[in-house]
Tab-separated table of C-alpha atoms in Angstrom:
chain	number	residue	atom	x	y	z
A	14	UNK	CA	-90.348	122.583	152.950
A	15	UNK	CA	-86.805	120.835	154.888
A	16	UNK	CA	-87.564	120.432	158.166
A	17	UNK	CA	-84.715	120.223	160.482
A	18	UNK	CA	-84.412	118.750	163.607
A	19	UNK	CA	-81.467	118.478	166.454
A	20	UNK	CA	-83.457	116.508	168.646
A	21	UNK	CA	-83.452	113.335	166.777
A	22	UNK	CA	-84.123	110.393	168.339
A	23	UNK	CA	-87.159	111.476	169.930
A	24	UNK	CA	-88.771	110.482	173.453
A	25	UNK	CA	-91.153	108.481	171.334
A	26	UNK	CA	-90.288	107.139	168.318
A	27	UNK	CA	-90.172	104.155	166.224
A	28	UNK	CA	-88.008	101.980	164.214
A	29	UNK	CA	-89.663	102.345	160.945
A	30	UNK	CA	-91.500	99.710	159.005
A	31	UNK	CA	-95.295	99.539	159.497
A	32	UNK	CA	-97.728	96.860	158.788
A	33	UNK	CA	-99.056	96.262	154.833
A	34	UNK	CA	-102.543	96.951	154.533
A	35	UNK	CA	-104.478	94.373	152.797
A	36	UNK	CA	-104.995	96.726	149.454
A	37	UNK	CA	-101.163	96.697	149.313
A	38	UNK	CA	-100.922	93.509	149.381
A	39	UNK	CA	-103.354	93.187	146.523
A	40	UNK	CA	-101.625	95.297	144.174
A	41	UNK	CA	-98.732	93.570	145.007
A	42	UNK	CA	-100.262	90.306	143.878
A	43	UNK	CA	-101.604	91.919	140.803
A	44	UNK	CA	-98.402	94.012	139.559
A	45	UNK	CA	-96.928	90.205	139.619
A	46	UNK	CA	-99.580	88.667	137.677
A	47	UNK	CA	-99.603	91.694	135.528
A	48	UNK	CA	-102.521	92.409	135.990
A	49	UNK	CA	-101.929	96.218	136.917
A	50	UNK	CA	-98.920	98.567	136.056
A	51	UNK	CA	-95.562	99.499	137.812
A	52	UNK	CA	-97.719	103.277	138.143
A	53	UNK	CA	-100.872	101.681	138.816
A	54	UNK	CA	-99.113	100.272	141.670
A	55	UNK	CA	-96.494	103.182	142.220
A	56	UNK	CA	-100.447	104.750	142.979
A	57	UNK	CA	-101.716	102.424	145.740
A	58	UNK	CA	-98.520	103.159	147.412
A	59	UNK	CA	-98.295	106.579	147.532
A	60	UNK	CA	-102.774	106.476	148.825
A	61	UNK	CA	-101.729	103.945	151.340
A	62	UNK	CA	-98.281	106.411	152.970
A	63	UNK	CA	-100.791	109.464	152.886
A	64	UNK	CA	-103.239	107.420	154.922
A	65	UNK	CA	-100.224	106.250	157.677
A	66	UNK	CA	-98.734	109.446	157.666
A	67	UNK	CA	-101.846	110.871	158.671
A	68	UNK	CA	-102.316	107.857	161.473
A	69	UNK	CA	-98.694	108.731	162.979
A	70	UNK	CA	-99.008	112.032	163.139
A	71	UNK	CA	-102.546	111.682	164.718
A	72	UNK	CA	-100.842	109.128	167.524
A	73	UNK	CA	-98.890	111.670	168.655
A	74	UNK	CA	-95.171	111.155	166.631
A	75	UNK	CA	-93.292	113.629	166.180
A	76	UNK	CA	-91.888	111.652	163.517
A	77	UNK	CA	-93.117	109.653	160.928
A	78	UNK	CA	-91.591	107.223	158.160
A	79	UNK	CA	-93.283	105.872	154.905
A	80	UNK	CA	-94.032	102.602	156.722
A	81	UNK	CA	-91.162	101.148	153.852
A	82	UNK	CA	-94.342	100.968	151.529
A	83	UNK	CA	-92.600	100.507	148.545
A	84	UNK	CA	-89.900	97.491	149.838
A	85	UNK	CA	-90.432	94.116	149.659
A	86	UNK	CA	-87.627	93.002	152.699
A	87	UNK	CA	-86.200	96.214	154.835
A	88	UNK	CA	-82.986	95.540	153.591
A	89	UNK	CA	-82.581	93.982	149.855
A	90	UNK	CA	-84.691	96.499	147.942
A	91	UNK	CA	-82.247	99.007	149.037
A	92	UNK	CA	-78.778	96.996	149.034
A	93	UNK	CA	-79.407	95.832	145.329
A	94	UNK	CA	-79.951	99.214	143.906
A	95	UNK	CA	-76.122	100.351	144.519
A	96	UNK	CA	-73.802	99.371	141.772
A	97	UNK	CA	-71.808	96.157	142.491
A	98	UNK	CA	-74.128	94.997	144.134
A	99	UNK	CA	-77.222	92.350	142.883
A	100	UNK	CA	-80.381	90.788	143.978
A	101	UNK	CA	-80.843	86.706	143.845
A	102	UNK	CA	-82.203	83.868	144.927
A	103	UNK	CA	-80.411	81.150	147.216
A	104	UNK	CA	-81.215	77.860	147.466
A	105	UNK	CA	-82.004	78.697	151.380
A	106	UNK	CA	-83.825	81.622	152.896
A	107	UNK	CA	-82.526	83.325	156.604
A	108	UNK	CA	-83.039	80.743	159.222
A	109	UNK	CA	-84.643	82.326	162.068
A	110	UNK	CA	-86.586	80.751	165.359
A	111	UNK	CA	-88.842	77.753	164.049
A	112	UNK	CA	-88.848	79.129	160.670
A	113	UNK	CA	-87.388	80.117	156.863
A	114	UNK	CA	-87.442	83.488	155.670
A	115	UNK	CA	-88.703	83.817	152.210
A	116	UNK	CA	-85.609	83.484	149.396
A	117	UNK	CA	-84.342	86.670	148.735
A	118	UNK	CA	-80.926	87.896	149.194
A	119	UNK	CA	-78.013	90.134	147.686
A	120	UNK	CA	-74.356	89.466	147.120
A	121	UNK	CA	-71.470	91.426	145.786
A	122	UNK	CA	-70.955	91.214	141.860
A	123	UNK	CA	-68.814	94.071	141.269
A	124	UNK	CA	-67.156	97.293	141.875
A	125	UNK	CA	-69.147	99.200	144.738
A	126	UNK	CA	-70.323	102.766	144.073
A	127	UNK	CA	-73.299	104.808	144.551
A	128	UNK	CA	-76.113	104.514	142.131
A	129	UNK	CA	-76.976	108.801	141.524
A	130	UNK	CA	-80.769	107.638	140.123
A	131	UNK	CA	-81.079	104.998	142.980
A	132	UNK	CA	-85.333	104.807	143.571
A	133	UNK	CA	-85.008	105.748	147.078
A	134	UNK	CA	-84.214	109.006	146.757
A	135	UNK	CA	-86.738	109.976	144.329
A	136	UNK	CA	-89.528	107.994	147.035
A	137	UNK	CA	-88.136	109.966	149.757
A	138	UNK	CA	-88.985	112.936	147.769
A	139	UNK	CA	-92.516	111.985	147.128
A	140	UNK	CA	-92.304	111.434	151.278
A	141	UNK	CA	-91.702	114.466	152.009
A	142	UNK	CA	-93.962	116.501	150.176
A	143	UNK	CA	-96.160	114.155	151.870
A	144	UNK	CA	-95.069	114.507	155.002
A	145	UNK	CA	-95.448	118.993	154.090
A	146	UNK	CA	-93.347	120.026	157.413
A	147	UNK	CA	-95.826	118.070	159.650
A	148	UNK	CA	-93.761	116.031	161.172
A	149	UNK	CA	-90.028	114.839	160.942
A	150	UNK	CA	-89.822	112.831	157.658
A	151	UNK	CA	-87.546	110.045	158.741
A	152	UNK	CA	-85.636	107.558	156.335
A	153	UNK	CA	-84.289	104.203	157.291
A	154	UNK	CA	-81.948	102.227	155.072
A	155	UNK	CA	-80.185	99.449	155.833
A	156	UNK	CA	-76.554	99.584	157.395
A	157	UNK	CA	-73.220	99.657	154.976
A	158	UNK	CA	-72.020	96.970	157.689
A	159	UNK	CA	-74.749	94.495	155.988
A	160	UNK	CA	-72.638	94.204	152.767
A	161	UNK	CA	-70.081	92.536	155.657
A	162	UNK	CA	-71.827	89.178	156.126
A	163	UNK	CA	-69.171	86.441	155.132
A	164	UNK	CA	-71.376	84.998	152.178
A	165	UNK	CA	-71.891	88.550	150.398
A	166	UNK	CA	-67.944	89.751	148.882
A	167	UNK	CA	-66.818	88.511	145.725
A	168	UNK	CA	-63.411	88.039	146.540
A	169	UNK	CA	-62.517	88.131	142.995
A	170	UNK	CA	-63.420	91.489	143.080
A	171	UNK	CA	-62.372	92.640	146.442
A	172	UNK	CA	-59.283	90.080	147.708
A	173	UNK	CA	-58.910	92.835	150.498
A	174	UNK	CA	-61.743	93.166	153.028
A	175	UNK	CA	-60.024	96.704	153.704
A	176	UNK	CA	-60.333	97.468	150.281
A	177	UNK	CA	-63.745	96.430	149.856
A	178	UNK	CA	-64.723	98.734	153.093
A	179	UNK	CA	-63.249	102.070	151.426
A	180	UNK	CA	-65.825	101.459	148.513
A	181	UNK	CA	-68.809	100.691	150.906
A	182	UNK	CA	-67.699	103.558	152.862
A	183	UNK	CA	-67.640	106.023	149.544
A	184	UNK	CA	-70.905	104.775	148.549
A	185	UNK	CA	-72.724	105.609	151.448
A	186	UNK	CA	-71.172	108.840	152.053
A	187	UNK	CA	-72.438	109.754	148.360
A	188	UNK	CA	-75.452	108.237	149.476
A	189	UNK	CA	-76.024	110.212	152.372
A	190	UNK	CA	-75.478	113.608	150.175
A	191	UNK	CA	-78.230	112.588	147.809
A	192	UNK	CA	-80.651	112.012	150.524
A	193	UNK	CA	-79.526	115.225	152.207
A	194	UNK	CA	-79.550	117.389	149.512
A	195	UNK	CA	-83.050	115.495	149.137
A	196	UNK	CA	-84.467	116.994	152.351
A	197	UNK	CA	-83.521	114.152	154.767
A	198	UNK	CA	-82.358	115.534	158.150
A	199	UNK	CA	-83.191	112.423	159.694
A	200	UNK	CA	-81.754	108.738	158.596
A	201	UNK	CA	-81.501	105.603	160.556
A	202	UNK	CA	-78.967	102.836	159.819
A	203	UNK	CA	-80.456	99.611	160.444
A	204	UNK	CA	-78.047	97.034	160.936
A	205	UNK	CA	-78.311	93.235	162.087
A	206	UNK	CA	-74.815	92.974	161.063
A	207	UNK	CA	-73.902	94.531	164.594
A	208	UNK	CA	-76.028	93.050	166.435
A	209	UNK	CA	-74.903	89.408	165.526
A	210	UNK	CA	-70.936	89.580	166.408
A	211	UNK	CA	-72.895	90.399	169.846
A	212	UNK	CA	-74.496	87.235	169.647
A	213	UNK	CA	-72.696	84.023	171.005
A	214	UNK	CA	-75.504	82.044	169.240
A	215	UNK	CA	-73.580	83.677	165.707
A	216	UNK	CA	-70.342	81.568	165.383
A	217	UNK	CA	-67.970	82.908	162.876
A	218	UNK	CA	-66.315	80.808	160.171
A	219	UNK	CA	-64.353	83.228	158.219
A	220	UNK	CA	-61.401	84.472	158.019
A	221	UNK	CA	-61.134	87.389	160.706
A	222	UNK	CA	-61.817	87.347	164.144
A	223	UNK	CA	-64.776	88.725	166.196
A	224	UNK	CA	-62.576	91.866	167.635
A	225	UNK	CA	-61.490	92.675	163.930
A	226	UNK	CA	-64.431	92.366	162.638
A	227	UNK	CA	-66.010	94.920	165.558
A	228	UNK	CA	-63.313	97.506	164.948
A	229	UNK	CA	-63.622	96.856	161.435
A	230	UNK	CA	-68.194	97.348	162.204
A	231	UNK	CA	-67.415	100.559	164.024
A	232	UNK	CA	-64.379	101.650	161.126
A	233	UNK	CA	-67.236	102.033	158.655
A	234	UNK	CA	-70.080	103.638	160.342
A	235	UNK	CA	-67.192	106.412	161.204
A	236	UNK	CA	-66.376	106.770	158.277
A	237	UNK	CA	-69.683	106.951	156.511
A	238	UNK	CA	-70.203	109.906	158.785
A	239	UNK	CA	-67.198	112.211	158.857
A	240	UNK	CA	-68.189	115.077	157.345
A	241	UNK	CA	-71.826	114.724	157.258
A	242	UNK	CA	-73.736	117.524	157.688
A	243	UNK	CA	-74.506	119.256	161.003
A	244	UNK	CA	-78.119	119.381	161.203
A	245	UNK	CA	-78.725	115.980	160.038
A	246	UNK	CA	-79.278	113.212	163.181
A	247	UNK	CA	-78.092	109.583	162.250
A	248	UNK	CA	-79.042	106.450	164.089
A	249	UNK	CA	-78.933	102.972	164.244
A	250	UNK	CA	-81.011	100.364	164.738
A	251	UNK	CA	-79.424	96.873	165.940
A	252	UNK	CA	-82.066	94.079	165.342
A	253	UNK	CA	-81.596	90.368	166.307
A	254	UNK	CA	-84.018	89.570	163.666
A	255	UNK	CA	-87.464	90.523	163.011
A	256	UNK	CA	-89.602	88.268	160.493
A	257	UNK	CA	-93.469	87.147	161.037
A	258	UNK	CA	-93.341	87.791	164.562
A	259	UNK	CA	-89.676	85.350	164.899
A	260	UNK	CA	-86.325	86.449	165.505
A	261	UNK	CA	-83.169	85.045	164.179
A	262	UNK	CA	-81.044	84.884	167.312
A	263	UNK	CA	-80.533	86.467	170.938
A	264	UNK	CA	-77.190	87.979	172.937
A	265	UNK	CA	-77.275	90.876	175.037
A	266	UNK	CA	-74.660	94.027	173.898
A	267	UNK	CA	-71.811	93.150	176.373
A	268	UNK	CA	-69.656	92.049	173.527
A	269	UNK	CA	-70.100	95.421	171.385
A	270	UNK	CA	-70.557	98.019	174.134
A	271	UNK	CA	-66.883	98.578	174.942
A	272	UNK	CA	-66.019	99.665	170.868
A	273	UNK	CA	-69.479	100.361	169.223
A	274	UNK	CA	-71.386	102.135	171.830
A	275	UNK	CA	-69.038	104.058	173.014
A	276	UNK	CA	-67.377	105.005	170.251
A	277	UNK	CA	-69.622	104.826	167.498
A	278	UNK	CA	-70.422	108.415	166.551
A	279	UNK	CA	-74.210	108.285	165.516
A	280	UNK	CA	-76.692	109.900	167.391
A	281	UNK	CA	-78.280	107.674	168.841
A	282	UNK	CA	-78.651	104.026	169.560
A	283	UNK	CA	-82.023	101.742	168.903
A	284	UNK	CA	-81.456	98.351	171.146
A	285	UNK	CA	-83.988	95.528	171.384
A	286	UNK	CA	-84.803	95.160	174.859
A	287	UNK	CA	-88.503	93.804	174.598
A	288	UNK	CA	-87.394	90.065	176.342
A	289	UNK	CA	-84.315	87.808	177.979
A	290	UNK	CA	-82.372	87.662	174.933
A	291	UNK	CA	-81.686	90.950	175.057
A	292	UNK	CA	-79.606	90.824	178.574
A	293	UNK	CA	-79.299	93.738	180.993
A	294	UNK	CA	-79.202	97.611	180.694
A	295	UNK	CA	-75.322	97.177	182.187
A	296	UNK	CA	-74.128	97.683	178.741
A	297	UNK	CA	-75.549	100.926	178.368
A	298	UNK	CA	-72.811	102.446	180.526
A	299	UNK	CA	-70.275	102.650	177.638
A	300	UNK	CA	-72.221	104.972	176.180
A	301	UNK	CA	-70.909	108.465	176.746
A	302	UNK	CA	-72.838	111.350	179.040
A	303	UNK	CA	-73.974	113.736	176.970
A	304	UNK	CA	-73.029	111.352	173.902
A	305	UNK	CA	-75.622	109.238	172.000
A	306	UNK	CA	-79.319	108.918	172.960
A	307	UNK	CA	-80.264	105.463	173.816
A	308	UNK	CA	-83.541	104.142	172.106
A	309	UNK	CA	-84.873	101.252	174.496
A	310	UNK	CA	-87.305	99.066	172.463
A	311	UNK	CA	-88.909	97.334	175.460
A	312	UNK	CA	-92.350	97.559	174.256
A	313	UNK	CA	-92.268	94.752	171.277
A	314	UNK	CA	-93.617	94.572	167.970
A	315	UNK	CA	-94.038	91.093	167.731
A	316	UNK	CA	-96.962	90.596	169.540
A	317	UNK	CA	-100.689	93.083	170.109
A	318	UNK	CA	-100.837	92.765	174.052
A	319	UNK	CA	-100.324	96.082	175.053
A	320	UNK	CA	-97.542	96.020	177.975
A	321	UNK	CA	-98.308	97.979	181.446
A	322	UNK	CA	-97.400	101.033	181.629
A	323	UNK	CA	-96.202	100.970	185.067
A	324	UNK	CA	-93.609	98.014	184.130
A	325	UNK	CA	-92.425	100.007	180.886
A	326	UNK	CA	-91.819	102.791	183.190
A	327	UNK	CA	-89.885	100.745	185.431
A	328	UNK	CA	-87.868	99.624	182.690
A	329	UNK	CA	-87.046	102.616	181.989
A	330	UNK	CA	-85.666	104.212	185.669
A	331	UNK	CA	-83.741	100.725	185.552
A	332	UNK	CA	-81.785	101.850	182.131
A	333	UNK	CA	-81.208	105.479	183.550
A	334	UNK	CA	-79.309	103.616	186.393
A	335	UNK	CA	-76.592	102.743	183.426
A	336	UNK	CA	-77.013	106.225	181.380
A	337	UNK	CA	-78.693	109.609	182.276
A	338	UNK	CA	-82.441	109.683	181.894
A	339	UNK	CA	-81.999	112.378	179.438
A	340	UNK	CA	-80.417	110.469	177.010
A	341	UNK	CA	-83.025	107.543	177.061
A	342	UNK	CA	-85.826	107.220	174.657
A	343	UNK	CA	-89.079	104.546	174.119
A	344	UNK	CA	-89.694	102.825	170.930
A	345	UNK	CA	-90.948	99.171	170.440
A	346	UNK	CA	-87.607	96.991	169.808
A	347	UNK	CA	-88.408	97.248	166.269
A	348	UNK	CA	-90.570	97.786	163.247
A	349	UNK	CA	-93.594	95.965	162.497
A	350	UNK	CA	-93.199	94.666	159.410
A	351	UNK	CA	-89.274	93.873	158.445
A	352	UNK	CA	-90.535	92.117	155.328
A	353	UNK	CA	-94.115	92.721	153.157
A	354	UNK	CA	-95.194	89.350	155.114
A	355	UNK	CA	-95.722	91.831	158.741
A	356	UNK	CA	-95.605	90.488	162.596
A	357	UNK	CA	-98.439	88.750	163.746
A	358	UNK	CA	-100.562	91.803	165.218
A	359	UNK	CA	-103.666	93.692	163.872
A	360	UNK	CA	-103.098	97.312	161.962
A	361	UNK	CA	-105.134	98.531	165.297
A	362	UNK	CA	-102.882	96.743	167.869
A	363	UNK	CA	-99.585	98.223	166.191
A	364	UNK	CA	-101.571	102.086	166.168
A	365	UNK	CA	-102.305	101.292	170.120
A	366	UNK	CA	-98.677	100.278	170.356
A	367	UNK	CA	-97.260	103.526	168.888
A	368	UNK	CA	-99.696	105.803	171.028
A	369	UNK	CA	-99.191	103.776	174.241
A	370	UNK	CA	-95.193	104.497	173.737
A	371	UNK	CA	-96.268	108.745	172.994
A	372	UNK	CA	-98.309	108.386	176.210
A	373	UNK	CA	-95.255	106.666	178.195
A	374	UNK	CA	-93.011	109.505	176.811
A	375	UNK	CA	-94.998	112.365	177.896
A	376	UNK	CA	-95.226	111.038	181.512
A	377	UNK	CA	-92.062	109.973	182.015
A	378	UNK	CA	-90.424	113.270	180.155
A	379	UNK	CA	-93.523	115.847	181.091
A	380	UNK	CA	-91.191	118.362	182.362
A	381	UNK	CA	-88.377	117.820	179.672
């Protein structure tokens, strides 16, 4: 069964990634040792998304991912699956807030296409049968504007960065037809990319400019999407960083709004707005009326206090000063568990999260 859906975001949704259960990370640990097989393991995954489908739905989502079960980091596992492009280890991991990511990273090795057996699309079908028209089966893959960080093209390869964005943009038009014809009618772009030429703390050592690189950011998301279909909704998420409860860097959206958010032709927008980094909702009046929906994460996944309600409600009538309250929509500022390593909350605190952001929705949207 496709389910299709127009009004993607929704009031109360969610970024994606959920927290590993402890059985996962067993498995994991065993498949490594080799103690257990790639299906023995392939198993434990597919037990574990039945059991947090199940717990979404049962929250009160209307829409509900696979928890990215089956990835290691939100980003690689996909990224290193397309042709050209290849997994590694550097001698440095991401260096966010007091702390090193684990090694793991991807970097451009040759022509970049679209792999037609890439593993995502054949989880995504597993997903949905899962999933059986319950809910809105939502994928999340990381944003073509990722391949853009300055350490990633072989310029050997791709002397042009023009050149090198007509491939990207190919590959994840092709992309977006597989998981289409798939069942997806609902796929988030998660990009930190975005986010970080936003980010004064970011300074940029290569070749282009900030304002080329921007038009360049918003270039390719365009162009991914002309032509997709009509009934599938595409977001993004822009993340400032989201690794055992750390972030990587802060910046509010001033520096993006004028180009991305108003022009960027997704629809809808998932912004971190869960502490000071973030800056204020001014931004938010680029976007157009009656454009975009604007996901504000300002309940946060880093941490299991449960915000007040009344607060997160005032948050909210202070963003529908900027853009109409009918555009605006709750999730926390972003998933739970970026990487298999998971913020520092309990599996309970993140479920209370989730339903505290349904029963926010309903009250501020009862008569919507």
């Amino acid at each position: 069964m496709t389910t299709t859906t127009k009004t993607a975001p929704f009031r109360a949704d969610h970024v994606g990634s959920l927290l590993r259960p402890e059985s996962l990370h067993k498995a994991r640990q065993q498949f490594k040792d080799g103690d257990i097989s790639q299906k023995e393991l392939r198993t434990i995954e597919t037990t574990e998304i039945k059991r947090i489908v199940d717990k979404q739905i049962e929250v009160g989502l209307e829409l509900v991912t696979d928890g990215e079960f089956r990835r290691r980091f939100w980003h690689t596992d996909f990224l290193e699956n397309l042709n050209g492009i290849t997994g590694y280890i550097p001698d440095t991991g991401y260096l966010f807030k007091g702390e090193e990511t684990e090694r793991y990273n991807i970097k451009n090795t040759g022509k970049v296409s679209f792999n037609p057996n890439h593993p995502f699309v054949e989880d995504y079908k597993v997903f949905h049968e899962i999933v059986d028209g319950r809910a809105v089966a939502k994928q999340t893959i990381p944003s073509p504007n990722q391949l853009f960080h300055e350490d990633i093209r072989d310029r050997s390869v791709y002397p042009d960065i023009e050149d090198f964005a007509v491939d990207v943009i190919q590959a994840y038009r092709d992309a977006i037809q597989a998981f289409y014809d798939a069942g997806v009618r609902y796929l988030q772009l998660d990009d930190v990319y975005i986010a970080g030429l936003s980010s004064p703390d970011l300074k940029l050592s290569g070749e282009h400019s900030r304002e080329f690189l921007i038009d360049l950011a918003r270039r390719v998301i365009n162009g991914v999407l002309e032509g997709k279909p009509e009934d599938l909704a595409v977001t993004t998420h822009l993340c400032r960083g989201n690794y055992r409860s750390t972030y990587a860097f802060g910046g509010s959206y001033d520096l993006i709004a004028k180009d991305l958010l108003a022009k960027e032709k997704v629809d809808g927008f998932f912004l971190e707005y869960d502490d000071e980094r973030s800056g204020s909702f001014e931004p938010l009046a680029y976007i157009p009326e009656g454009g975009a929906r604007v996901v504000i994460g300002v309940v946060t996944s880093k941490f299991g206090e449960l915000e007040d309600k009344d607060y997160i409600i005032k948050r909210i009538e202070e963003a529908a000063k900027y853009v109409p309250l009918d555009q605006i929509c709750l999730s926390p500022q972003c998933g739970f568990a970026s990487t298999h390593h998971g913020n520092k909350l309990t599996e309970e605190q993140q479920w209370d999260k989730l339903r505290f952001i349904v029963d926010v929705a309903n009250t501020v949207w009862a008569d919507k």
